[in-house]
Coordinates of C-alpha atoms (C1' of nucleotides) in Angstrom, one line a residue:
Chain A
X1 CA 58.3 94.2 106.0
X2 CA 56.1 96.9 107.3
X3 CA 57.6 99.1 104.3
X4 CA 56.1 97.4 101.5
X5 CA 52.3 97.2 102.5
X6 CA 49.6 99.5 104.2
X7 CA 49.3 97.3 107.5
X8 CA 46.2 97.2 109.7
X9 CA 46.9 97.7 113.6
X10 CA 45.8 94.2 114.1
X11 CA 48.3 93.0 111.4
X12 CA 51.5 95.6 112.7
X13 CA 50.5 94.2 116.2
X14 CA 51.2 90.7 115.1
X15 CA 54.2 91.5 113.9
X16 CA 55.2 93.4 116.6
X17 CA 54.7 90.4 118.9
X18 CA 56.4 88.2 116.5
X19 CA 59.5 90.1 116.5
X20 CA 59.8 90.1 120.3
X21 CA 62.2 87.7 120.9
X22 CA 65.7 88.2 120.0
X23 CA 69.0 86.4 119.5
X24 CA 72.3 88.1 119.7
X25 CA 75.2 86.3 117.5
X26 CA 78.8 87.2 118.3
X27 CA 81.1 87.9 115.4
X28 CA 82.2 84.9 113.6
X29 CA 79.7 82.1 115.4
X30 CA 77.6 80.1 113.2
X31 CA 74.0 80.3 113.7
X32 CA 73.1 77.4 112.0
X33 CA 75.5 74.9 110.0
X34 CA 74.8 72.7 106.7
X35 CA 72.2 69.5 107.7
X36 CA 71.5 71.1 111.5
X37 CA 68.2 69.8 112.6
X38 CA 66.3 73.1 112.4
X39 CA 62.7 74.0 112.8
X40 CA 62.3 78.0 112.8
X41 CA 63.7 80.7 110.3
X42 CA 65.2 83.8 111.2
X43 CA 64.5 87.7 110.4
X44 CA 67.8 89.7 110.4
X45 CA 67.1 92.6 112.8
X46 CA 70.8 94.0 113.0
X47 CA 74.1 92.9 111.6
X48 CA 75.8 91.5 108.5
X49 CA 75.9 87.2 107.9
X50 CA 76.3 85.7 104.9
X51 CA 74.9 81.6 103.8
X52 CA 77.1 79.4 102.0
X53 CA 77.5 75.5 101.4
X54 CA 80.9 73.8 101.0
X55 CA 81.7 71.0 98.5
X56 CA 83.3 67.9 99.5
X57 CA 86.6 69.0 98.0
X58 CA 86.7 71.9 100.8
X59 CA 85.8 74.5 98.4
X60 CA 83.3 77.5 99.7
X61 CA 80.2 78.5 97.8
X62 CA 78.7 81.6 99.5
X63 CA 75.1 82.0 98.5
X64 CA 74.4 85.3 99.7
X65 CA 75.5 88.4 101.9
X66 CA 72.7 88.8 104.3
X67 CA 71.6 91.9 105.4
X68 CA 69.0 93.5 108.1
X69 CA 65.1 92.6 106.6
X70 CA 66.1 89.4 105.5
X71 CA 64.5 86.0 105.9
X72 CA 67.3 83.2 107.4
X73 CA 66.9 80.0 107.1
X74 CA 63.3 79.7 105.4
X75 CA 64.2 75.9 103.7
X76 CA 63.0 75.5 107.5
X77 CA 59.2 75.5 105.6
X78 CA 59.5 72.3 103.4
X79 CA 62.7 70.4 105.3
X80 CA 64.0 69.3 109.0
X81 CA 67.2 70.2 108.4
X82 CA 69.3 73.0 106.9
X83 CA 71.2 72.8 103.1
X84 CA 73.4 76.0 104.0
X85 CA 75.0 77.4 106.6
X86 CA 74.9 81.0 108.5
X87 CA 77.9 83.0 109.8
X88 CA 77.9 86.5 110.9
X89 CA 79.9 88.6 109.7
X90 CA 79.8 91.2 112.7
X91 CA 77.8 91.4 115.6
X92 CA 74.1 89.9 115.1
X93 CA 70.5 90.1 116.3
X94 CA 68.1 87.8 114.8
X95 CA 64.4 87.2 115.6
X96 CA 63.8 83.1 115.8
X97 CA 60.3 82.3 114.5
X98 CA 58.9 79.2 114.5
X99 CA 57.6 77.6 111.5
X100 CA 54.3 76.4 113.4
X101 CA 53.6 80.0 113.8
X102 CA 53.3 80.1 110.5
X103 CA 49.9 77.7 110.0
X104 CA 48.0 80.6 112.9
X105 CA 49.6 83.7 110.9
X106 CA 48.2 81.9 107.1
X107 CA 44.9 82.0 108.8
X108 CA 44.8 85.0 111.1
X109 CA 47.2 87.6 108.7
X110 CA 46.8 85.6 105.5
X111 CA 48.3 88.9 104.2
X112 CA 51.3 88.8 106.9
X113 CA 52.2 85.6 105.5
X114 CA 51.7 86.3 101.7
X115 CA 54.6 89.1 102.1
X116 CA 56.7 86.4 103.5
X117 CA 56.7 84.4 100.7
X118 CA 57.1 87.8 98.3
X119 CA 60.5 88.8 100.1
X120 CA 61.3 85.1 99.4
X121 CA 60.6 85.3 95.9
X122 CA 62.9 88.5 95.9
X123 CA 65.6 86.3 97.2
X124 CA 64.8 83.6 94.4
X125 CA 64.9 86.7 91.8
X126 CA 68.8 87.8 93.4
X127 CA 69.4 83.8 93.1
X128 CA 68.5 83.6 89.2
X129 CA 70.7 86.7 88.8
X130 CA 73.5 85.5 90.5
X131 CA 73.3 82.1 88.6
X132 CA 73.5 83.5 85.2
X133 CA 76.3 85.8 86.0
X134 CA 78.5 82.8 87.1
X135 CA 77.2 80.8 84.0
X136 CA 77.9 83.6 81.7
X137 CA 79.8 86.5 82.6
X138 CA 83.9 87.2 82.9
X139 CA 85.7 87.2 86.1
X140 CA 85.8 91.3 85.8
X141 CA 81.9 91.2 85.5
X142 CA 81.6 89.4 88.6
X143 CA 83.4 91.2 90.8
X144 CA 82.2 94.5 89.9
X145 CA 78.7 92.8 90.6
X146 CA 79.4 92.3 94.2
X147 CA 80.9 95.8 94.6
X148 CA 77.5 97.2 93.1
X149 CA 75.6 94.6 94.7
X150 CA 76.9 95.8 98.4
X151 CA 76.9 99.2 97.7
X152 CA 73.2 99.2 96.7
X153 CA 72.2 96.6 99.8
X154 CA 74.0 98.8 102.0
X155 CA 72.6 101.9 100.5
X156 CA 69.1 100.3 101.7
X157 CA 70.0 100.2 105.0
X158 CA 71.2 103.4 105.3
X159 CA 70.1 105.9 102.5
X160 CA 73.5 108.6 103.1
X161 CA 75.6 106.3 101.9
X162 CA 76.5 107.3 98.5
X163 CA 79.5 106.2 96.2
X164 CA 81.8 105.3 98.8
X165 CA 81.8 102.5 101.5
X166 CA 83.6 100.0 103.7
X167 CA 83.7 96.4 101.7
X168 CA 84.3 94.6 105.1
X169 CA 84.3 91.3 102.8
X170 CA 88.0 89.7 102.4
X171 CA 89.2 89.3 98.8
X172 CA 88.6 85.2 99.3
X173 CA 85.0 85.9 100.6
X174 CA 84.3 88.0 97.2
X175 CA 86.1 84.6 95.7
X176 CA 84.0 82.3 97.6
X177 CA 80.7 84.3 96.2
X178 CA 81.8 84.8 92.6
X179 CA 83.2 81.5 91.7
X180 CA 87.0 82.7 91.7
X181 CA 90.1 82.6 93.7
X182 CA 91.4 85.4 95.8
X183 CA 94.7 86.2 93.5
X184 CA 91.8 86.6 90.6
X185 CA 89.9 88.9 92.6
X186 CA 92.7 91.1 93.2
X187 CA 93.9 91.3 89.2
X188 CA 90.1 92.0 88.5
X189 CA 90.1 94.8 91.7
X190 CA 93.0 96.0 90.1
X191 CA 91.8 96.7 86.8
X192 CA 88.6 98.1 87.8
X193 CA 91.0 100.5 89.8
X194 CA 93.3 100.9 86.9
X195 CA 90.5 101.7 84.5
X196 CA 88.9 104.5 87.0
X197 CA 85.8 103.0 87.5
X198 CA 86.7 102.5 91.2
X199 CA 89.0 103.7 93.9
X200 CA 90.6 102.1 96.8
X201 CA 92.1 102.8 100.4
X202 CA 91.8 100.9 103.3
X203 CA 88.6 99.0 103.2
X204 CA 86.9 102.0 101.3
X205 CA 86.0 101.6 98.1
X206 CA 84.8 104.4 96.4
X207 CA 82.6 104.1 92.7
X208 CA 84.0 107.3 90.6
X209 CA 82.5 106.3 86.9
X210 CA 78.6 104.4 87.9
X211 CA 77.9 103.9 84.6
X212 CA 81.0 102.1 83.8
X213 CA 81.2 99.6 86.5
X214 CA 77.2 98.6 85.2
X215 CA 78.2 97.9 82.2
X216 CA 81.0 96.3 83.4
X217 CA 79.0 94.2 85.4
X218 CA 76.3 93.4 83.2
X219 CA 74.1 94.8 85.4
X220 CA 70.5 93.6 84.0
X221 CA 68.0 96.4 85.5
X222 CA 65.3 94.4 86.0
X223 CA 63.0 97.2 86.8
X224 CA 61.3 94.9 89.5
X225 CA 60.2 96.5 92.5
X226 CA 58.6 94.5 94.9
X227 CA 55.1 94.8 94.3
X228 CA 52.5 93.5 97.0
X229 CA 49.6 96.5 95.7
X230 CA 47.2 93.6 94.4
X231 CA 46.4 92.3 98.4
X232 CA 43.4 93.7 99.0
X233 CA 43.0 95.1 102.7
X234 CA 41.4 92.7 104.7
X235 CA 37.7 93.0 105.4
X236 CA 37.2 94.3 108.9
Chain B
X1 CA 51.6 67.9 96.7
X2 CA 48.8 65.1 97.6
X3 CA 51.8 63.1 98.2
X4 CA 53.1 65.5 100.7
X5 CA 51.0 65.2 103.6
X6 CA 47.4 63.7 104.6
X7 CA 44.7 66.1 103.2
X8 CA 41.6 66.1 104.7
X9 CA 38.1 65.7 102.5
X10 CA 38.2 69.7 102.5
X11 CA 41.3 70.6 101.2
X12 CA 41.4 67.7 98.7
X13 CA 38.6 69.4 97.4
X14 CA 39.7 72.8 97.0
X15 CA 42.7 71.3 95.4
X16 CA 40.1 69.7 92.9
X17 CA 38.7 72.4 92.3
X18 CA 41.8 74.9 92.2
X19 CA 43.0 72.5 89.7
X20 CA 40.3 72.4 86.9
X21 CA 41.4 75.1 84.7
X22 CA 43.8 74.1 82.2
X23 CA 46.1 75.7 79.4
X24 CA 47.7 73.9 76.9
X25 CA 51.2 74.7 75.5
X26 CA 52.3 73.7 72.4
X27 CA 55.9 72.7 72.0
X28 CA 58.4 75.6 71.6
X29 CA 56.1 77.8 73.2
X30 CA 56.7 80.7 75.4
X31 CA 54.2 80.5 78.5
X32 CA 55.7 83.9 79.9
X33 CA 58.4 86.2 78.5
X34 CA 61.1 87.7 80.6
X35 CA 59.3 91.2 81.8
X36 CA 56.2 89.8 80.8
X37 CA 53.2 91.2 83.5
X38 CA 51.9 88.8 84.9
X39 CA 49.6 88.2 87.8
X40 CA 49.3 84.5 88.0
X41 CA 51.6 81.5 89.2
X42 CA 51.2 77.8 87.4
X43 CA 51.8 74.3 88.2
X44 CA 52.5 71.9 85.4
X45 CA 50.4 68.9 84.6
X46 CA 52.2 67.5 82.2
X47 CA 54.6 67.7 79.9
X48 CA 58.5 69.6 79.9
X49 CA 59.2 73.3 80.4
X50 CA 62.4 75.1 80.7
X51 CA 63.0 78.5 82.3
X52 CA 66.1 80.6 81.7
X53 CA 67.3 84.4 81.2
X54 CA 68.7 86.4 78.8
X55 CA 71.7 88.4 79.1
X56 CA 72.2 91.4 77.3
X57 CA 75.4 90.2 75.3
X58 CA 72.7 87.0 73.8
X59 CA 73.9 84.3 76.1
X60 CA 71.2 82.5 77.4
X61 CA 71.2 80.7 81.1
X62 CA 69.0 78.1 81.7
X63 CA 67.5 78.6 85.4
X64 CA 65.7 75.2 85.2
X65 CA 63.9 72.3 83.7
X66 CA 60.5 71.8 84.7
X67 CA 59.0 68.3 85.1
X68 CA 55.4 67.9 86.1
X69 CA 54.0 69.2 89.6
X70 CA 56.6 71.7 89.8
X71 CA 55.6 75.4 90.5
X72 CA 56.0 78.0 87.4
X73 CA 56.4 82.1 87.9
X74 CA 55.7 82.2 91.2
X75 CA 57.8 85.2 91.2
X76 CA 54.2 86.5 90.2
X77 CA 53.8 86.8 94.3
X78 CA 55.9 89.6 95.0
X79 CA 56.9 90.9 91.2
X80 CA 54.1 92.1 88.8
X81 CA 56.7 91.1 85.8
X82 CA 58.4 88.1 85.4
X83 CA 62.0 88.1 85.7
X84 CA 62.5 84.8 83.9
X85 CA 61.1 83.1 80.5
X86 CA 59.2 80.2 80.5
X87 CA 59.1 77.8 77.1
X88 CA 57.5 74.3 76.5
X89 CA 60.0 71.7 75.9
X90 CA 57.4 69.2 74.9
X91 CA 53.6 69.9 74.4
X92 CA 52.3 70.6 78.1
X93 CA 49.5 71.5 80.0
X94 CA 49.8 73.8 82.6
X95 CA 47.2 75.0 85.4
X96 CA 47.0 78.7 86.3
X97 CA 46.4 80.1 89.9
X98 CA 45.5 84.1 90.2
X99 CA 47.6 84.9 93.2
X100 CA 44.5 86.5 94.8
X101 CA 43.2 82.7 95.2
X102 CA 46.3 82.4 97.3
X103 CA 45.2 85.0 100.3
X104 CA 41.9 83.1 100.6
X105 CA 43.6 79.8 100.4
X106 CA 45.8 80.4 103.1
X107 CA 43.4 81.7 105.3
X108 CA 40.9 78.9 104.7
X109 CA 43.7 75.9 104.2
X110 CA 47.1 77.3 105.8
X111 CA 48.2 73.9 104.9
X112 CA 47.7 74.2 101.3
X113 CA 49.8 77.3 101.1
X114 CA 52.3 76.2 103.0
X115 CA 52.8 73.2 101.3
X116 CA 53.4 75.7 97.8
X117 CA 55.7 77.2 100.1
X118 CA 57.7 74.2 101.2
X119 CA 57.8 73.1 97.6
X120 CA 59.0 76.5 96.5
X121 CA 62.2 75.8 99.4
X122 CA 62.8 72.4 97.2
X123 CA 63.2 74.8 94.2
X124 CA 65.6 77.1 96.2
X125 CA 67.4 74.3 97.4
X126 CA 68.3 72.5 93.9
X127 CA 69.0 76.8 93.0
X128 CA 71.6 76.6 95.4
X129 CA 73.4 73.3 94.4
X130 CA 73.0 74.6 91.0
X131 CA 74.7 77.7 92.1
X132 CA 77.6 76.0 93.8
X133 CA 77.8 73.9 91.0
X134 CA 78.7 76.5 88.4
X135 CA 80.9 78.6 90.7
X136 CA 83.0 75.4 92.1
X137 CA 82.5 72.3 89.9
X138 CA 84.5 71.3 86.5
X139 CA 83.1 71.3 83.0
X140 CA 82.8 67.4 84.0
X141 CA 81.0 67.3 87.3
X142 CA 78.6 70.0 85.3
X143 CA 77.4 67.7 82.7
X144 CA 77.5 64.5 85.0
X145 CA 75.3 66.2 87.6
X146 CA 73.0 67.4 84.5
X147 CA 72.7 64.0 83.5
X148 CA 72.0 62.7 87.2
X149 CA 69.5 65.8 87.9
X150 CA 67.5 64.7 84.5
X151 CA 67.4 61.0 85.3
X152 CA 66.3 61.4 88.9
X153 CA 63.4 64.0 87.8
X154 CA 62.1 61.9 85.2
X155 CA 62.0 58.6 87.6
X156 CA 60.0 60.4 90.0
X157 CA 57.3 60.6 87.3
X158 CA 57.9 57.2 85.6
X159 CA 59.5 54.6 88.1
X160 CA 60.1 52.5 85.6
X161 CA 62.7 54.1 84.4
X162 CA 65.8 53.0 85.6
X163 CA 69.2 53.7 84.1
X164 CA 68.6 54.1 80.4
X165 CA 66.4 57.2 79.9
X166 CA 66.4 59.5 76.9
X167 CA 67.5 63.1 77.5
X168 CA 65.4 65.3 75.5
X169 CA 68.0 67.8 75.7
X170 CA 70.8 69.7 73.0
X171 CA 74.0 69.7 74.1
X172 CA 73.7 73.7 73.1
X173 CA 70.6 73.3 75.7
X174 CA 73.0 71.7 78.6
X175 CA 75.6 73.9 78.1
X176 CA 73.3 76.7 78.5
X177 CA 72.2 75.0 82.0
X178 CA 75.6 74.3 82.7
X179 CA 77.6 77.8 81.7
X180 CA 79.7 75.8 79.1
X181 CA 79.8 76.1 75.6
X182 CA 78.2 73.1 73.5
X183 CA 81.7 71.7 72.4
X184 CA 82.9 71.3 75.5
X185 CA 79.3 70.0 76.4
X186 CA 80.0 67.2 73.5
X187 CA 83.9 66.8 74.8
X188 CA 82.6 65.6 78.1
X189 CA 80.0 63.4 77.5
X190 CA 82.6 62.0 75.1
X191 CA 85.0 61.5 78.2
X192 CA 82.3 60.5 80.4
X193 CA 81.5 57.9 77.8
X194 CA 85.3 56.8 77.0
X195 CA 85.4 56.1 80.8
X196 CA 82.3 54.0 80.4
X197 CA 80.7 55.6 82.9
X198 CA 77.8 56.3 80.4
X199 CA 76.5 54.9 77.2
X200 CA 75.2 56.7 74.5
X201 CA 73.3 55.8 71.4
X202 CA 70.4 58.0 69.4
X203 CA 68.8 60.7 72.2
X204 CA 69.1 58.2 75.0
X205 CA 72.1 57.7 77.5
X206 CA 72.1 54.7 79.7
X207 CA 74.5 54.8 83.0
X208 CA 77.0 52.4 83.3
X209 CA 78.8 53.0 86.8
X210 CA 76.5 54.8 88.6
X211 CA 78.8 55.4 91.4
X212 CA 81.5 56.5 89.6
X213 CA 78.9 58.8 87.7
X214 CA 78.0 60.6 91.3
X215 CA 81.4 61.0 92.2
X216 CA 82.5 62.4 89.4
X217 CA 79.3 64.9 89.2
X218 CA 80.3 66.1 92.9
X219 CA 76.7 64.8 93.5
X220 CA 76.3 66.3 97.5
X221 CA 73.4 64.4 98.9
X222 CA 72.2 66.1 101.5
X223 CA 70.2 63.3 102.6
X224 CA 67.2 65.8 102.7
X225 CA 63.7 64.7 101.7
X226 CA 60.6 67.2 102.3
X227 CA 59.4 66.8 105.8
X228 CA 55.9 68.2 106.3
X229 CA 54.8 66.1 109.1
X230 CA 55.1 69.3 111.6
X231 CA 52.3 70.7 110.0
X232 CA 49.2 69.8 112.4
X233 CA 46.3 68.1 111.0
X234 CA 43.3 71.0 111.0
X235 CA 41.0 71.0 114.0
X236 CA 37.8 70.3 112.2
Chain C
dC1 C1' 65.4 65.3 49.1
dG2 C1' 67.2 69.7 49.9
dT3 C1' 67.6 72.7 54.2
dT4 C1' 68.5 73.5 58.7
dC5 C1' 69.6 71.9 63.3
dT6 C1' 72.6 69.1 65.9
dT7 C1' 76.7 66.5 66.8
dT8 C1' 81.5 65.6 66.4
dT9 C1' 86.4 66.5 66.0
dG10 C1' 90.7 69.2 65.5
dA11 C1' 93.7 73.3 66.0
dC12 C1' 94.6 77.1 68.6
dC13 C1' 94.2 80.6 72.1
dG14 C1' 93.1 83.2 76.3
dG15 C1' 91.1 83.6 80.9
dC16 C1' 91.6 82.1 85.1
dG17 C1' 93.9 78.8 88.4
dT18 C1' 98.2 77.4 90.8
dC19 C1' 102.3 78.2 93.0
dA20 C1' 105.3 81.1 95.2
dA21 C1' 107.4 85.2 97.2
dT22 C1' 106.8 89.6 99.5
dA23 C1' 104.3 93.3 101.6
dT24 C1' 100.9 95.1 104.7
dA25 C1' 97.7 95.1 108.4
dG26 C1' 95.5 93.7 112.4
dG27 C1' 95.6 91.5 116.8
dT28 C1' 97.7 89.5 121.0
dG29 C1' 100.7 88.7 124.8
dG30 C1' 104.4 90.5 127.4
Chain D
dC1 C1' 104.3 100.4 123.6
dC2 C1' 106.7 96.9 121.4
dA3 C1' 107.6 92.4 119.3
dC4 C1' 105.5 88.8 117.3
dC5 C1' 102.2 86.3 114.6
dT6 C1' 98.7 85.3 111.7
dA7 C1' 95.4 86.8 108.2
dT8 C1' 95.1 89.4 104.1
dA9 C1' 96.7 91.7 100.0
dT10 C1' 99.7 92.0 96.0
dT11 C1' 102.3 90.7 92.1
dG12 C1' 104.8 87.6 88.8
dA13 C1' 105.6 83.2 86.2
dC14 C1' 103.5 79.5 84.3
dG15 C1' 100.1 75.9 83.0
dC16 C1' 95.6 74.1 82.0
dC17 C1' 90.6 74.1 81.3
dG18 C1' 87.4 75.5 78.5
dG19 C1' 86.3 79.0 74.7
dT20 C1' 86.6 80.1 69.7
dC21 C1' 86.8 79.0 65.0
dA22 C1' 86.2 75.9 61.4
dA23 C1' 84.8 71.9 58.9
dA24 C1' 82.3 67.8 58.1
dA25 C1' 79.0 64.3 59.1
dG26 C1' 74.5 62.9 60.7
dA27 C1' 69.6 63.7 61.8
dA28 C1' 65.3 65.9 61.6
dC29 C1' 61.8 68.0 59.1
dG30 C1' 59.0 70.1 55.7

DNA sequence: CGTTCTTTTGACCGGCGTCAATATAGGTGG
DNA sequence: CCACCTATATTGACGCCGGTCAAAAGAACG
């Protein structure tokens, strides 16, 4: 958060304080399941988790891979209980907040708060992206999505990583995110592998033609970075 | 949002007064182009919007329709361009906020703010089904859950209206929502309507077996109305 | 009262799901 | 360290849902 805007001391204090408490989450537990009673979000400090609602016919919907900087549970702010449901996906640290803290830190940080609700409307903005690309793109576009997706998300966390990384995501979880079934994944996998635009060993997956696999995905730059520059510094 | 929560004498009247400029939109108007800058969120007064994106190949996916008092571009808070496009449906009025109002709003009525916030949660919440919809749901539950969404929406603004409502939609327009074509669009509200579980006659549908509608459109109800009663009446 | 948009229906096809069989890997207890 | 066991990956055969193409009938609108 920190990265985005010129904080005052007061303000990185604040925040400082805020992310004090911690919550380890072992591998596989569920932080928080569909309809819990729930009255904080979460800040992802370390780990990978991903959100996802099932339908009544036992089918899987995963709404996003989450990963360190992002906001957990925010529908926290406007209902008592959750619509989704949080798994990690390895070993987790999250920083509780509670979502009366957020009336003192409107009124104290007004600018704290205000960057909140812009990484919030970043997730709406992956949302939006990832709906029209189930609406309206191929099986093949989907999947290379999520390989770019991960790639970049990771690449954010950790700026050596270049054109080859670990996918720790199962073929079913890449299913469960893009609308398909795990034997449709593979083909797709396949063909991306077939066609060169990827390579694959192990977990690893390595991107060999960039341009390619964007076009394949229908990848829409939206040339949006985040952009928080019209907050004035506060007064004093 | 009045109906959200007790506002005291003070923030009614900043609401008042937040609320007197207006901007009409004529019908088949674009309020914001995909890209667009834009430094400025809206609610809308009256009338229908739509918001949807454009994908490179032409398709067009239909984020959302917009009924009065829901929140437009608030991507506006973290983005300087707008990743979506917003059109008038019907002629409407819309009321714009500068999202500099917003830092001096929530320091002087944290409530206010976080009630846009909690209101913006409702709008990632119906994302979500949305999203789970299109990756997990048949051509059928799609339409039937379009009808259901549309019917709901427009009660909460006229209770009278019960189970005969007329959807201002094209079927070109709900398959766009939905990520179906418009002739399958027209094939199941044909089926939907051979299985009386809706009639249909000029622009307006009536629903027959309600229940049977739900099921079939996979409706999840996740029992979840917007709770704002933890917010703590202001001090003074 | 033509012109264009929208709806409707039919014929056909292809992308993706389903089912099933096998291979491979990871993890666990002995 | 090995044997076993379950989760995951891979591939083929086949079928169906929903897309495509085309034509005609309404409906809306200037």
């Amino acid at each position: 958060m920190g990265g985005l805007l010129d904080l005052t001391p007061e303000e990185r204090a604040t925040l400082d304080r805020l992310g004090e408490r911690e919550r380890s989450i072992r591998r596989g537990a569920v932080l928080l399941r569909e309809n819990d009673r729930t009255s904080e979000l979460f800040v992802l400090l370390s780990g990978n988790m991903m959100s996802y609602v099932l339908l009544d016919d036992g089918s899987r919907q995963i709404l996003r891979f989450l990963f360190p900087g992002d906001l957990l549970a925010t529908a926290a702010i406007g209902y008592s209980s959750s619509p989704e449901t949080l798994v990690a996906q390895t070993e987790s640290v999250v920083c509780p907040i509670d979502r009366v803290e957020l009336l003192t830190m409107a009124q104290q940080h007004p600018r704290l708060l205000l960057t909140l609700v812009a990484i919030e409307q970043a997730e709406r903005t992956a949302l939006i992206d990832r709906l029209a690309g189930l609406g309206r793109t191929s099986a093949r576009a989907r999947v290379a999505a999520v390989l770019l997706d991960i790639r970049d998300r990771m690449r954010r966390g950790d700026p050596a990583i270049a054109n080859s990384f670990v996918l720790s995501l199962t073929q079913e979880e890449i299913g469960d995110a893009t609308g398909l079934t795990a034997v449709h994944v593979n083909r797709m996998l396949r063909t991306l592998e077939d066609d060169a635009l990827i390579a694959r060993s192990g977990g690893r997956v390595t991107v060999l033609n960039e341009p390619s696999l964007r076009r394949a995905a229908n990848y829409v730059d939206r040339q949006a970075t985040m952009d928080l520059s019209w907050m004035p510094a506060p007064a004093a």
